[in-house]
Coordinates of C-alpha atoms (C1' of nucleotides) in Angstrom, one line a residue:
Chain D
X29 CA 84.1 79.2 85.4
X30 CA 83.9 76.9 82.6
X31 CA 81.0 76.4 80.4
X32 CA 80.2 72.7 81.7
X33 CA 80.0 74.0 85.4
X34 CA 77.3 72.7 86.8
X35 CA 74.3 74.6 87.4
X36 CA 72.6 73.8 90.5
X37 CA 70.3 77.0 90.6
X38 CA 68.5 76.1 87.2
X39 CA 65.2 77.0 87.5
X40 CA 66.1 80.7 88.7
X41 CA 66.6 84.0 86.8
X42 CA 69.7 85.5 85.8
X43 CA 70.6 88.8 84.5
X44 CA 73.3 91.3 83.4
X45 CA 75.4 92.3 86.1
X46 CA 77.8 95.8 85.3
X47 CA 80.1 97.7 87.0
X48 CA 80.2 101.5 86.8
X49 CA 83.3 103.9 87.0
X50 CA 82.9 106.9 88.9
X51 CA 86.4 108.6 88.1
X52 CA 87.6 111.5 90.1
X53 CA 90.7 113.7 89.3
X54 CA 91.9 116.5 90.8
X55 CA 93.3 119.5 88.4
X56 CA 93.9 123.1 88.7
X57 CA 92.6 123.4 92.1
X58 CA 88.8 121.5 91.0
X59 CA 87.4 118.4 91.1
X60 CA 86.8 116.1 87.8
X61 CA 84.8 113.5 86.7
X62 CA 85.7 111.4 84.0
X63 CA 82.8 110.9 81.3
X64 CA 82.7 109.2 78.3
X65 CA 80.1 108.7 75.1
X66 CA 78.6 105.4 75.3
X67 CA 79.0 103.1 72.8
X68 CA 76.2 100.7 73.1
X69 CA 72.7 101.2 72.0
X70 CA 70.3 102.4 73.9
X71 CA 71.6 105.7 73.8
X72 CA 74.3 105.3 72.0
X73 CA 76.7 108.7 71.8
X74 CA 74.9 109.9 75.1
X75 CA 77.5 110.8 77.9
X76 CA 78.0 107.9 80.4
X77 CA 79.9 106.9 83.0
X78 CA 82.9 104.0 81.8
X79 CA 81.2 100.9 82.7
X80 CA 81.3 97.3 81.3
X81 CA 79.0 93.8 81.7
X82 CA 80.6 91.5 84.1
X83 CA 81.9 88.6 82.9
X84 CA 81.3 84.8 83.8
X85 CA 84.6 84.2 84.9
X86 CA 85.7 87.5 86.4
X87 CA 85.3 88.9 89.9
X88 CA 83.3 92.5 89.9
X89 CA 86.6 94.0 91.1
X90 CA 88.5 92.8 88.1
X91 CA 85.8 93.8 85.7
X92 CA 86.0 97.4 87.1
X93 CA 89.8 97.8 87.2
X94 CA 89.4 96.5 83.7
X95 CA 87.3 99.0 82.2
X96 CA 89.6 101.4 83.8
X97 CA 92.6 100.2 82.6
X98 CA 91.5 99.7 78.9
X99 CA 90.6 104.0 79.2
X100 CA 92.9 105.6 81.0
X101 CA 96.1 102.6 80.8
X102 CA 96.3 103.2 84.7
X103 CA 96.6 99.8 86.5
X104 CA 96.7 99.7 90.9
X105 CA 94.4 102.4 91.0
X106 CA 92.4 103.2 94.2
X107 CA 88.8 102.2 93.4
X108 CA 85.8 101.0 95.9
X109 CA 83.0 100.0 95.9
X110 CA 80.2 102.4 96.3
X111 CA 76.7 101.0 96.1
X112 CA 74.9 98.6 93.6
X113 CA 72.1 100.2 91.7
X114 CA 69.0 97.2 91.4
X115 CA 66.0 98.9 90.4
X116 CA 64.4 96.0 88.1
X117 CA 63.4 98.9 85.1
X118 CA 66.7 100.8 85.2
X119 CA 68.3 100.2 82.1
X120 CA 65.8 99.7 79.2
X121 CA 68.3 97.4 77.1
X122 CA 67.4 94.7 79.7
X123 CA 67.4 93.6 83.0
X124 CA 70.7 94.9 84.4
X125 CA 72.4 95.6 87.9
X126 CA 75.2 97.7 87.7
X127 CA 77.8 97.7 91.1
X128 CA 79.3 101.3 90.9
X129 CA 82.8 101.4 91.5
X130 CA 84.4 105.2 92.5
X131 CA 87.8 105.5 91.9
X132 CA 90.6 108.3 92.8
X133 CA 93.3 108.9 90.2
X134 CA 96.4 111.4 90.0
X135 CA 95.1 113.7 86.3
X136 CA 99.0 113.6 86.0
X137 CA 99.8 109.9 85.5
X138 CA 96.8 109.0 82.8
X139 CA 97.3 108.3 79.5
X140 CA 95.9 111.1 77.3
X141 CA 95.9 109.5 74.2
X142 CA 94.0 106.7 75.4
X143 CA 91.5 108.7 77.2
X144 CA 91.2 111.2 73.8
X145 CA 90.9 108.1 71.8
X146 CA 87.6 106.8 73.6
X147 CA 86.0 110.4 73.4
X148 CA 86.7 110.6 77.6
X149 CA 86.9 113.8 78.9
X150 CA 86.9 115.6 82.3
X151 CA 83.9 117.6 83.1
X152 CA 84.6 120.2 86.1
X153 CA 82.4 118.4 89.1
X154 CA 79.9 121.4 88.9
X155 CA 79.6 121.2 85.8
X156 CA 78.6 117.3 85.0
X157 CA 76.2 117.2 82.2
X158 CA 72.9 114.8 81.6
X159 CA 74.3 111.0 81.4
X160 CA 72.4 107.9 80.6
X161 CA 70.3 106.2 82.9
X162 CA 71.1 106.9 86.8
X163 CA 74.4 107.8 86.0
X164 CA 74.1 111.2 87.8
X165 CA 72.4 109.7 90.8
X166 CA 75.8 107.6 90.9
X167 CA 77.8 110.7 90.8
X168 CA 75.8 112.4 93.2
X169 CA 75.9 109.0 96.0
X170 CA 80.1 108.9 94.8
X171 CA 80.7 112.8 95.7
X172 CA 78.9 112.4 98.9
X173 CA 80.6 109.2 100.0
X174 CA 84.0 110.8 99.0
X175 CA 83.2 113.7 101.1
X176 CA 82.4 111.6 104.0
X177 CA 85.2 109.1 103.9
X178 CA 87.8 111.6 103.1
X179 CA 87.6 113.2 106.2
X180 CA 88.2 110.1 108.4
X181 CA 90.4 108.0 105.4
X182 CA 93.7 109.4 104.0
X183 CA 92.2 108.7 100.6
X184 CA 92.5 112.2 99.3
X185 CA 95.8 111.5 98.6
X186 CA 95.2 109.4 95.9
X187 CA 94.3 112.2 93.7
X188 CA 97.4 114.3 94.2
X189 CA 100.7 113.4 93.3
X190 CA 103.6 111.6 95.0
X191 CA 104.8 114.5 96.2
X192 CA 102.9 117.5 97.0
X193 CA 102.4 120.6 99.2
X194 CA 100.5 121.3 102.3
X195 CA 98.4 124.6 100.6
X196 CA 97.7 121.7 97.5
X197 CA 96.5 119.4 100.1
X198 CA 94.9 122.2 101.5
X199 CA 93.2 123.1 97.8
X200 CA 91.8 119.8 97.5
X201 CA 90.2 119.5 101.0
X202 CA 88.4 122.5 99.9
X203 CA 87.5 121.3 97.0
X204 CA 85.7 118.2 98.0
X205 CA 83.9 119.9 101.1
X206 CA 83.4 123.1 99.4
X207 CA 84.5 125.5 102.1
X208 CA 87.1 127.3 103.1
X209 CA 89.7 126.0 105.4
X210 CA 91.7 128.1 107.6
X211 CA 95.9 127.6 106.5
X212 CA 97.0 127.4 110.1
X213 CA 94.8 125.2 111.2
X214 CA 94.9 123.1 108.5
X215 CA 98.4 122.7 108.1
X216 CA 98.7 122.2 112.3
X217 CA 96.1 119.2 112.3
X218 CA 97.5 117.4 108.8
X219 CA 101.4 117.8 110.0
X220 CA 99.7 116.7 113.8
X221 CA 98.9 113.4 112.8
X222 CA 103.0 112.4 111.9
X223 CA 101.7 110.8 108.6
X224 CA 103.4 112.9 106.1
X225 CA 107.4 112.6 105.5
X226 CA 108.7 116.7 104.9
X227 CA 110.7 116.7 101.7
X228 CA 113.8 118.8 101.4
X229 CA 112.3 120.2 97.8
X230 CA 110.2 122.4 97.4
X231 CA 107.7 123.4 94.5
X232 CA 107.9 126.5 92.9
X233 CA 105.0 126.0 90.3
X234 CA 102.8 128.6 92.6
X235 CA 104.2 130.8 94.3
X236 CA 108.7 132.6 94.2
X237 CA 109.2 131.7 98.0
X238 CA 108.4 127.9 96.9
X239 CA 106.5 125.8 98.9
X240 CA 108.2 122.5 100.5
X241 CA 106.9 119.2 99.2
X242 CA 105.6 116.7 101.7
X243 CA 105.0 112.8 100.7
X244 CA 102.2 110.6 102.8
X245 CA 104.1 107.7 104.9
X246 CA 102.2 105.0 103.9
X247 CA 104.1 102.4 106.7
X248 CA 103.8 105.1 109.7
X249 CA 100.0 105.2 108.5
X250 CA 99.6 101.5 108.8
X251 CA 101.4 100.8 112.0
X252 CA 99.1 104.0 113.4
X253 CA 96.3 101.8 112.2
X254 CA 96.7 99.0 114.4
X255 CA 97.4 101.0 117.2
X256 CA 93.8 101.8 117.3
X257 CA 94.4 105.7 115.9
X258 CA 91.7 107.6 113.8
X259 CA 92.5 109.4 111.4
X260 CA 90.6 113.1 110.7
X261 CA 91.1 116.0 108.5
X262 CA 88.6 119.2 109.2
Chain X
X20 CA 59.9 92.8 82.9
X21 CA 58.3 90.7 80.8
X22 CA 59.4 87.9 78.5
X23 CA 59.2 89.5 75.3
X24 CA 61.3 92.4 76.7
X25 CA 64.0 93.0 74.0
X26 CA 67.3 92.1 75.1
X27 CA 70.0 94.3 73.5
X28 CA 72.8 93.3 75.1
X29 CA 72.8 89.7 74.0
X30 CA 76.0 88.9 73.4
X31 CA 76.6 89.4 77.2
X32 CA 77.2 87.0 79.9
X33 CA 74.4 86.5 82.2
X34 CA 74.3 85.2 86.0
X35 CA 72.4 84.9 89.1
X36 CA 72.3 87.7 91.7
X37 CA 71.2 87.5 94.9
X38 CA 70.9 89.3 98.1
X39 CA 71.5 87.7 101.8
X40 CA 70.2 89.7 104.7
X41 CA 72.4 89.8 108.2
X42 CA 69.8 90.2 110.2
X43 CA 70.7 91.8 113.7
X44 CA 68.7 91.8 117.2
X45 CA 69.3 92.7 120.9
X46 CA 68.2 90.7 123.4
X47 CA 69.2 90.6 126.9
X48 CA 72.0 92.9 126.9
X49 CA 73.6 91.0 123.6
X50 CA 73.7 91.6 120.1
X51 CA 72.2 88.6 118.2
X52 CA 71.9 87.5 114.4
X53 CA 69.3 85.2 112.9
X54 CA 70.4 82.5 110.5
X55 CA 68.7 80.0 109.7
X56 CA 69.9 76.3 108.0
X57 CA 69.9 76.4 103.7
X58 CA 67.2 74.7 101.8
X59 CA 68.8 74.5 98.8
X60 CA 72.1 72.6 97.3
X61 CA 75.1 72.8 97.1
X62 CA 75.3 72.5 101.2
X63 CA 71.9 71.8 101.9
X64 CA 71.3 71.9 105.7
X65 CA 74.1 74.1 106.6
X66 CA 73.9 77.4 108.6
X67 CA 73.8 80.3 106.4
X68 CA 72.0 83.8 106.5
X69 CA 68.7 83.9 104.6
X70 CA 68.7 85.2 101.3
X71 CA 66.8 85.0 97.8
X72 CA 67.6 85.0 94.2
X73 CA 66.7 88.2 92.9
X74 CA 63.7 87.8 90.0
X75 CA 63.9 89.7 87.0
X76 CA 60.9 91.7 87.7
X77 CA 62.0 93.1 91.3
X78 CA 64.4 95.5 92.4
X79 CA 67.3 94.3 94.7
X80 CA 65.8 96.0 97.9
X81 CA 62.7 94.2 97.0
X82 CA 63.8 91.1 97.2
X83 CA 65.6 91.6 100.4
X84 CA 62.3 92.8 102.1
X85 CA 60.2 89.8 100.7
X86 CA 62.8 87.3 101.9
X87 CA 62.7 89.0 105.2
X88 CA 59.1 89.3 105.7
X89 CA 58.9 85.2 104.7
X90 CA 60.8 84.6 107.4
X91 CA 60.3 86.8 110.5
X92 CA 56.7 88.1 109.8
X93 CA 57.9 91.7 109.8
X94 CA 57.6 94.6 106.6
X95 CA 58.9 98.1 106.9
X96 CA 62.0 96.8 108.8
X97 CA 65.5 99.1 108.9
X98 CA 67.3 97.5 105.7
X99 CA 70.5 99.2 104.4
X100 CA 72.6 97.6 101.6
X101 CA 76.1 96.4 103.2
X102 CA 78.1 95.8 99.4
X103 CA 78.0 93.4 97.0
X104 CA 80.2 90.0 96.8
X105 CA 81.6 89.5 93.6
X106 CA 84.3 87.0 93.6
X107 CA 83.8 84.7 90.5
X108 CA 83.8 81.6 92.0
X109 CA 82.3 82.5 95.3
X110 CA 79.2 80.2 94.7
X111 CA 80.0 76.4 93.7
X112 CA 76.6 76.4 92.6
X113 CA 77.1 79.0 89.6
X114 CA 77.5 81.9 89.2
X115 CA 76.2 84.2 91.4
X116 CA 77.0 87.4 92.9
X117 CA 75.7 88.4 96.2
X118 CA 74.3 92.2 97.3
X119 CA 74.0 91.7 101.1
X120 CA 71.8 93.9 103.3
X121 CA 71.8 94.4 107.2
X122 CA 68.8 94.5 109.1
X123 CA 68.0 95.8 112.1
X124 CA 64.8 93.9 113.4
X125 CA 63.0 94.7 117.3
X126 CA 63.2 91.3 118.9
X127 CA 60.1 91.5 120.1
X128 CA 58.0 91.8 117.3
X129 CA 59.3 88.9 115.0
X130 CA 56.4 85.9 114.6
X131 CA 58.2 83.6 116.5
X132 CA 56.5 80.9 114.8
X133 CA 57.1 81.3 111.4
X134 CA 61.2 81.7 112.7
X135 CA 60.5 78.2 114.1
X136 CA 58.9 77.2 110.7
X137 CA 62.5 78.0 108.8
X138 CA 64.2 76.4 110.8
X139 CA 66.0 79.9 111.6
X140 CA 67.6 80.4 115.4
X141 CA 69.1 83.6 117.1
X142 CA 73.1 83.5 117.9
X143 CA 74.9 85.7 119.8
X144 CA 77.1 87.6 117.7
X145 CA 80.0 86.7 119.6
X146 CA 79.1 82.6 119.1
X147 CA 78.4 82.7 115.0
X148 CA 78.9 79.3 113.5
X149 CA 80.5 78.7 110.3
X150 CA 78.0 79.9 107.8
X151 CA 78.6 78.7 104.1
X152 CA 80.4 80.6 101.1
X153 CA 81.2 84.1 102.1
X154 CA 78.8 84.8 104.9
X155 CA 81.1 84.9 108.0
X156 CA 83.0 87.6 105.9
X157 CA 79.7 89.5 105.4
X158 CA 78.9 89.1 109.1
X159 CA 82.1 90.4 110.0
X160 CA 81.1 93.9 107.5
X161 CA 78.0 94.0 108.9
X162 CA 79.2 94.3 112.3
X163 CA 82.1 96.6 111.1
X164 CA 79.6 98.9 109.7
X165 CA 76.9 98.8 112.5
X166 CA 79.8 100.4 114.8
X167 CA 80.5 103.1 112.3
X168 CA 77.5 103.8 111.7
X169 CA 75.3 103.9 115.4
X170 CA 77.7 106.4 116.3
X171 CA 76.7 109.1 113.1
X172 CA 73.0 108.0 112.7
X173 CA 70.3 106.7 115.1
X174 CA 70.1 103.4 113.7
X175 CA 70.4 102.1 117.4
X176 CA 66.5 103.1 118.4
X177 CA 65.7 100.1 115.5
X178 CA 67.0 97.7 117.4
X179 CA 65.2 98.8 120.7
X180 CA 61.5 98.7 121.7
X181 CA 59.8 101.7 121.0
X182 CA 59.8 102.4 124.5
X183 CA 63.1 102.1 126.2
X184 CA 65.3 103.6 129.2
X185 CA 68.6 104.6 129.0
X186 CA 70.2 102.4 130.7
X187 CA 69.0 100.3 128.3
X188 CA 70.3 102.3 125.3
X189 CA 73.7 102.3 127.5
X190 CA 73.4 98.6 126.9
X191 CA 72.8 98.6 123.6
X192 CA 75.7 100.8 122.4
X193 CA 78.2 99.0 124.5
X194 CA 77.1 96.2 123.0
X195 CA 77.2 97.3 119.4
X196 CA 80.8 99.1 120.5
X197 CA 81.7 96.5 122.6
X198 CA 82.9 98.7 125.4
X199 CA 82.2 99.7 128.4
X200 CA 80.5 104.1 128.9
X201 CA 80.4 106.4 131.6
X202 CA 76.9 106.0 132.8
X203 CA 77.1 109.7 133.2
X204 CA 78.6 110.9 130.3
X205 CA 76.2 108.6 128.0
X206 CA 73.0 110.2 129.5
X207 CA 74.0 113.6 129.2
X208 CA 75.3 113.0 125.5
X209 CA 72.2 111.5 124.5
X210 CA 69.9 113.7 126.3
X211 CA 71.8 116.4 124.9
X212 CA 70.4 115.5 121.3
X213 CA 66.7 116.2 122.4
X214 CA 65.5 113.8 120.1
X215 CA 64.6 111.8 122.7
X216 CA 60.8 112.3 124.3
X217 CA 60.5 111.4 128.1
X218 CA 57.8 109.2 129.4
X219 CA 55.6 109.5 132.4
X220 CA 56.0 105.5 132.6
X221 CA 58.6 103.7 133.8
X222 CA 60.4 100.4 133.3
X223 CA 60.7 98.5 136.6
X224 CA 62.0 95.2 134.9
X225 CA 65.5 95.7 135.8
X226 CA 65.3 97.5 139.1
X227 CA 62.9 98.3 141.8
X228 CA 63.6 102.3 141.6
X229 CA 63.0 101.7 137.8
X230 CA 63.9 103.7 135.1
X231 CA 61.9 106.3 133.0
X232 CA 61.0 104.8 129.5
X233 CA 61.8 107.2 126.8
X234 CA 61.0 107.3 122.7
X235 CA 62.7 108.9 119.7
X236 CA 61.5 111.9 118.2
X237 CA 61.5 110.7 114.4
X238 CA 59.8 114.1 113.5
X239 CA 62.5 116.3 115.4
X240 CA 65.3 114.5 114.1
X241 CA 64.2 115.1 110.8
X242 CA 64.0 119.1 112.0
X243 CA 67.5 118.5 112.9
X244 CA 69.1 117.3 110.1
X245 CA 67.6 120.1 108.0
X246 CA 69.5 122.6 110.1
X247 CA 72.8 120.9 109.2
X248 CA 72.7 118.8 112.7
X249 CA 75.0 116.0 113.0
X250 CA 73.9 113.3 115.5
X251 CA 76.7 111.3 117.0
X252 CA 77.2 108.6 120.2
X253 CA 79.9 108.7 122.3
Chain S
dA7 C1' 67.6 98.0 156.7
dC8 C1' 69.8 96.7 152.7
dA9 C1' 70.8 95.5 148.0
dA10 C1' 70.6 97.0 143.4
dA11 C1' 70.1 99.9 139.8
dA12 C1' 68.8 104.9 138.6
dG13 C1' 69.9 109.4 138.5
dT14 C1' 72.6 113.7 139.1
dG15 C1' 77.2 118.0 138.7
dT16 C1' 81.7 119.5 138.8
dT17 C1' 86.5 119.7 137.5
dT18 C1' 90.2 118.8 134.3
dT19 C1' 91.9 117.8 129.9
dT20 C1' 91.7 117.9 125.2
dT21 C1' 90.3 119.7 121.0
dG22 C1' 88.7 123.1 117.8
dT23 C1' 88.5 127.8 116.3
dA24 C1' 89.6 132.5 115.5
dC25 C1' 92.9 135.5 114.3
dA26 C1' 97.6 138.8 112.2
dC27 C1' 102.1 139.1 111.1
dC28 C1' 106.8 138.0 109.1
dC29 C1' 109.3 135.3 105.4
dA30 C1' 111.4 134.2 101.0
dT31 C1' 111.8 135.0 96.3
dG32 C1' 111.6 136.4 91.2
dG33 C1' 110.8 139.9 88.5
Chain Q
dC18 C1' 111.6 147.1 96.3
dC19 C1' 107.4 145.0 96.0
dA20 C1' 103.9 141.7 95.0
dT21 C1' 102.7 137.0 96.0
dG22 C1' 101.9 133.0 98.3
dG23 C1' 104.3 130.3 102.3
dG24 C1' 104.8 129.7 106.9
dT25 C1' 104.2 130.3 112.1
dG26 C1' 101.8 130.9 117.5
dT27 C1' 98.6 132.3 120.9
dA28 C1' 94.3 133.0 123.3
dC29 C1' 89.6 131.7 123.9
dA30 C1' 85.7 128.5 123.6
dA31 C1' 83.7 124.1 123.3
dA32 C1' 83.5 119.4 124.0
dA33 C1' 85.0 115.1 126.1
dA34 C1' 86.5 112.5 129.9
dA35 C1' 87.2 111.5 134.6
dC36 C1' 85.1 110.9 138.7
dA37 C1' 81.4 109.7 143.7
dC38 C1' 77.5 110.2 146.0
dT39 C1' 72.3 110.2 146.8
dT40 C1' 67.7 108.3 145.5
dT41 C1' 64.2 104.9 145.2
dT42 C1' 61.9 100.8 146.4
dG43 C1' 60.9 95.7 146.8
dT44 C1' 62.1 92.3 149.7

DNA sequence: ACAAAAGTGTTTTTTGTACACCCATGG
DNA sequence: CCATGGGTGTACAAAAAACACTTTTGT
């Protein structure tokens, strides 16, 4: 949008308009949250989520994959939209709406000197600390929506690797509904639904017997889709 | 917020942000949505769904409810933000991102007179005009996320009188799922709940046996959902 | 007496849950 | 040879789905 566009809504008020990261990993068997120190006053040096103002000519979207790219040089990464956060008095800079954006990233691919060079770093989910404004309330709305969506959505995915094990899968199911899964059960339910394309690898990184390495068929999952199927793990 | 408010963020960009309510009835065995024709350029006098610019000095949410209450007469309606539209050149006018919010209004309770006075009318979801900007697409979410979401939380009951039978409630769901339930099955499913509270009164509108009139139990539901209840139709 | 919608139970099928042992391997 | 995590099957319980007839009452 160019600065002579035409401004037909004159007499109206306009504001800030941000976008808010919520950036989950999955490492060592735990869920993480990527926090950084914020770099603008008020409260500069205070932990924050990675946000940025949107700009004129940019779409939200953009401004949030953006921001993520900039911190962790990840580009295509799975990010949606969670909620916007509109309370008129919520940021005491100035009137400000932020749209917070989760988003689901393998801890393997990032780019650590990036991350290390903003002062990022991943907090265990249990133990998030005090961040600016509603920040927690964010992260608190993002872990519920991810447990709620990962049970009918193959999203979980996004945070492990390419290639991965059922008892990983199985790990990270736990993790983000914090409780125990039975292994049998588990493994006859994920394999039932035909979406996951058996490797002949297998990954030794655990256990001596090795476990086999499984990767999700994105196409099978999509023609699935249209078929009308649901999707459900747990 | 007032004027003087100091703005540290100055060097940002700054835009409009609105919110646009799809506002959903059910009337005679169909699903309906008010819209109403634009007052303001670019495409004056085209259907569109009401909406607001949001002031500096009110939340998002708040604007929603005043723009809603203009316009039907109603406060303390079922409001839920849908998401936010972001696209940078979504609004010819400038720009302006959009946070819409579904409603879920009891038809007959709206002051029929002020609709009239907007110049707002009731379509039946399946006979939606073209709308201006985005708003078909945010129709089309709306709708998405009213099927999700009647069958995980009783959102239905807002859209039905206080008193209501279940044959009526059959009606609604189909309606909303747009498919056809085992009279049978439904009753038992909902009964099953026992968050609904059975009348002496009955409903002979629709039939000369009638139908017992029924109403949710708001205080047991909440009971429920303490216990770690989950509430689901069909 | 009949048309039209309300209300009621049982059977079958599907899905979820609980549970215990053998397997493969590296050290 | 043994410790460690990987992998498998079955029985029972619960929930969903399919399905047909009787009731009520205004006209």
């Amino acid at each position: 949008m160019k600065a002579e566009t035409k401004d037909f809504y004159i007499e109206q008020d306009k504001m800030y308009v941000a976008t808010d990261c919520i950036i989950f990993g999955f490492d060592a068997g735990k869920l993480k949250l990527l926090i950084f120190k914020r770099r603008v006053e008020p409260q500069k040096g205070a932990w924050s989520l990675i946000g940025s103002f949107v700009k004129l000519e940019e779409n939200v979207s953009e401004a949030a994959q953006r921001v993520l790219t900039e911190i962790t040089g990840l580009k295509n990464v799975f990010m949606e939209e969670l909620k916007s956060y509109g309370v008129a008095d919520r940021d005491p800079g100035y009137r400000c709406i932020s749209i917070a954006q989760y988003a689901l990233i393998r801890v393997e691919d990032y780019d650590r000197e990036l991350v290390e060079k903003h002062g990022a770093h991943w907090y265990d989910m249990k133990e998030v600390p005090n961040l600016v404004l509603d920040h927690n309330q964010m992260v608190a709305d993002a872990l519920e929506r991810l447990k709620r969506k990962a049970r009918y959505q193959p999203i979980g995915f996004e945070l492990l690797p390419e290639k991965f094990t059922i008892p990983q899968l199985q790990q990270l199911y736990e993790a983000i509904y914090q409780k125990e899964l039975d292994a049998r059960n588990f493994r006859k339910k994920v394999l039932s639904h035909n979406v996951l394309i058996k490797l002949e690898e297998k990954d030794k990184s655990s256990s001596r017997r090795g476990a086999f390495l499984y990767k999700f068929d994105h196409d099978t999952y999509q023609q699935l889709l249209q078929s009308g199927y649901n999707f459900e793990i747990s």
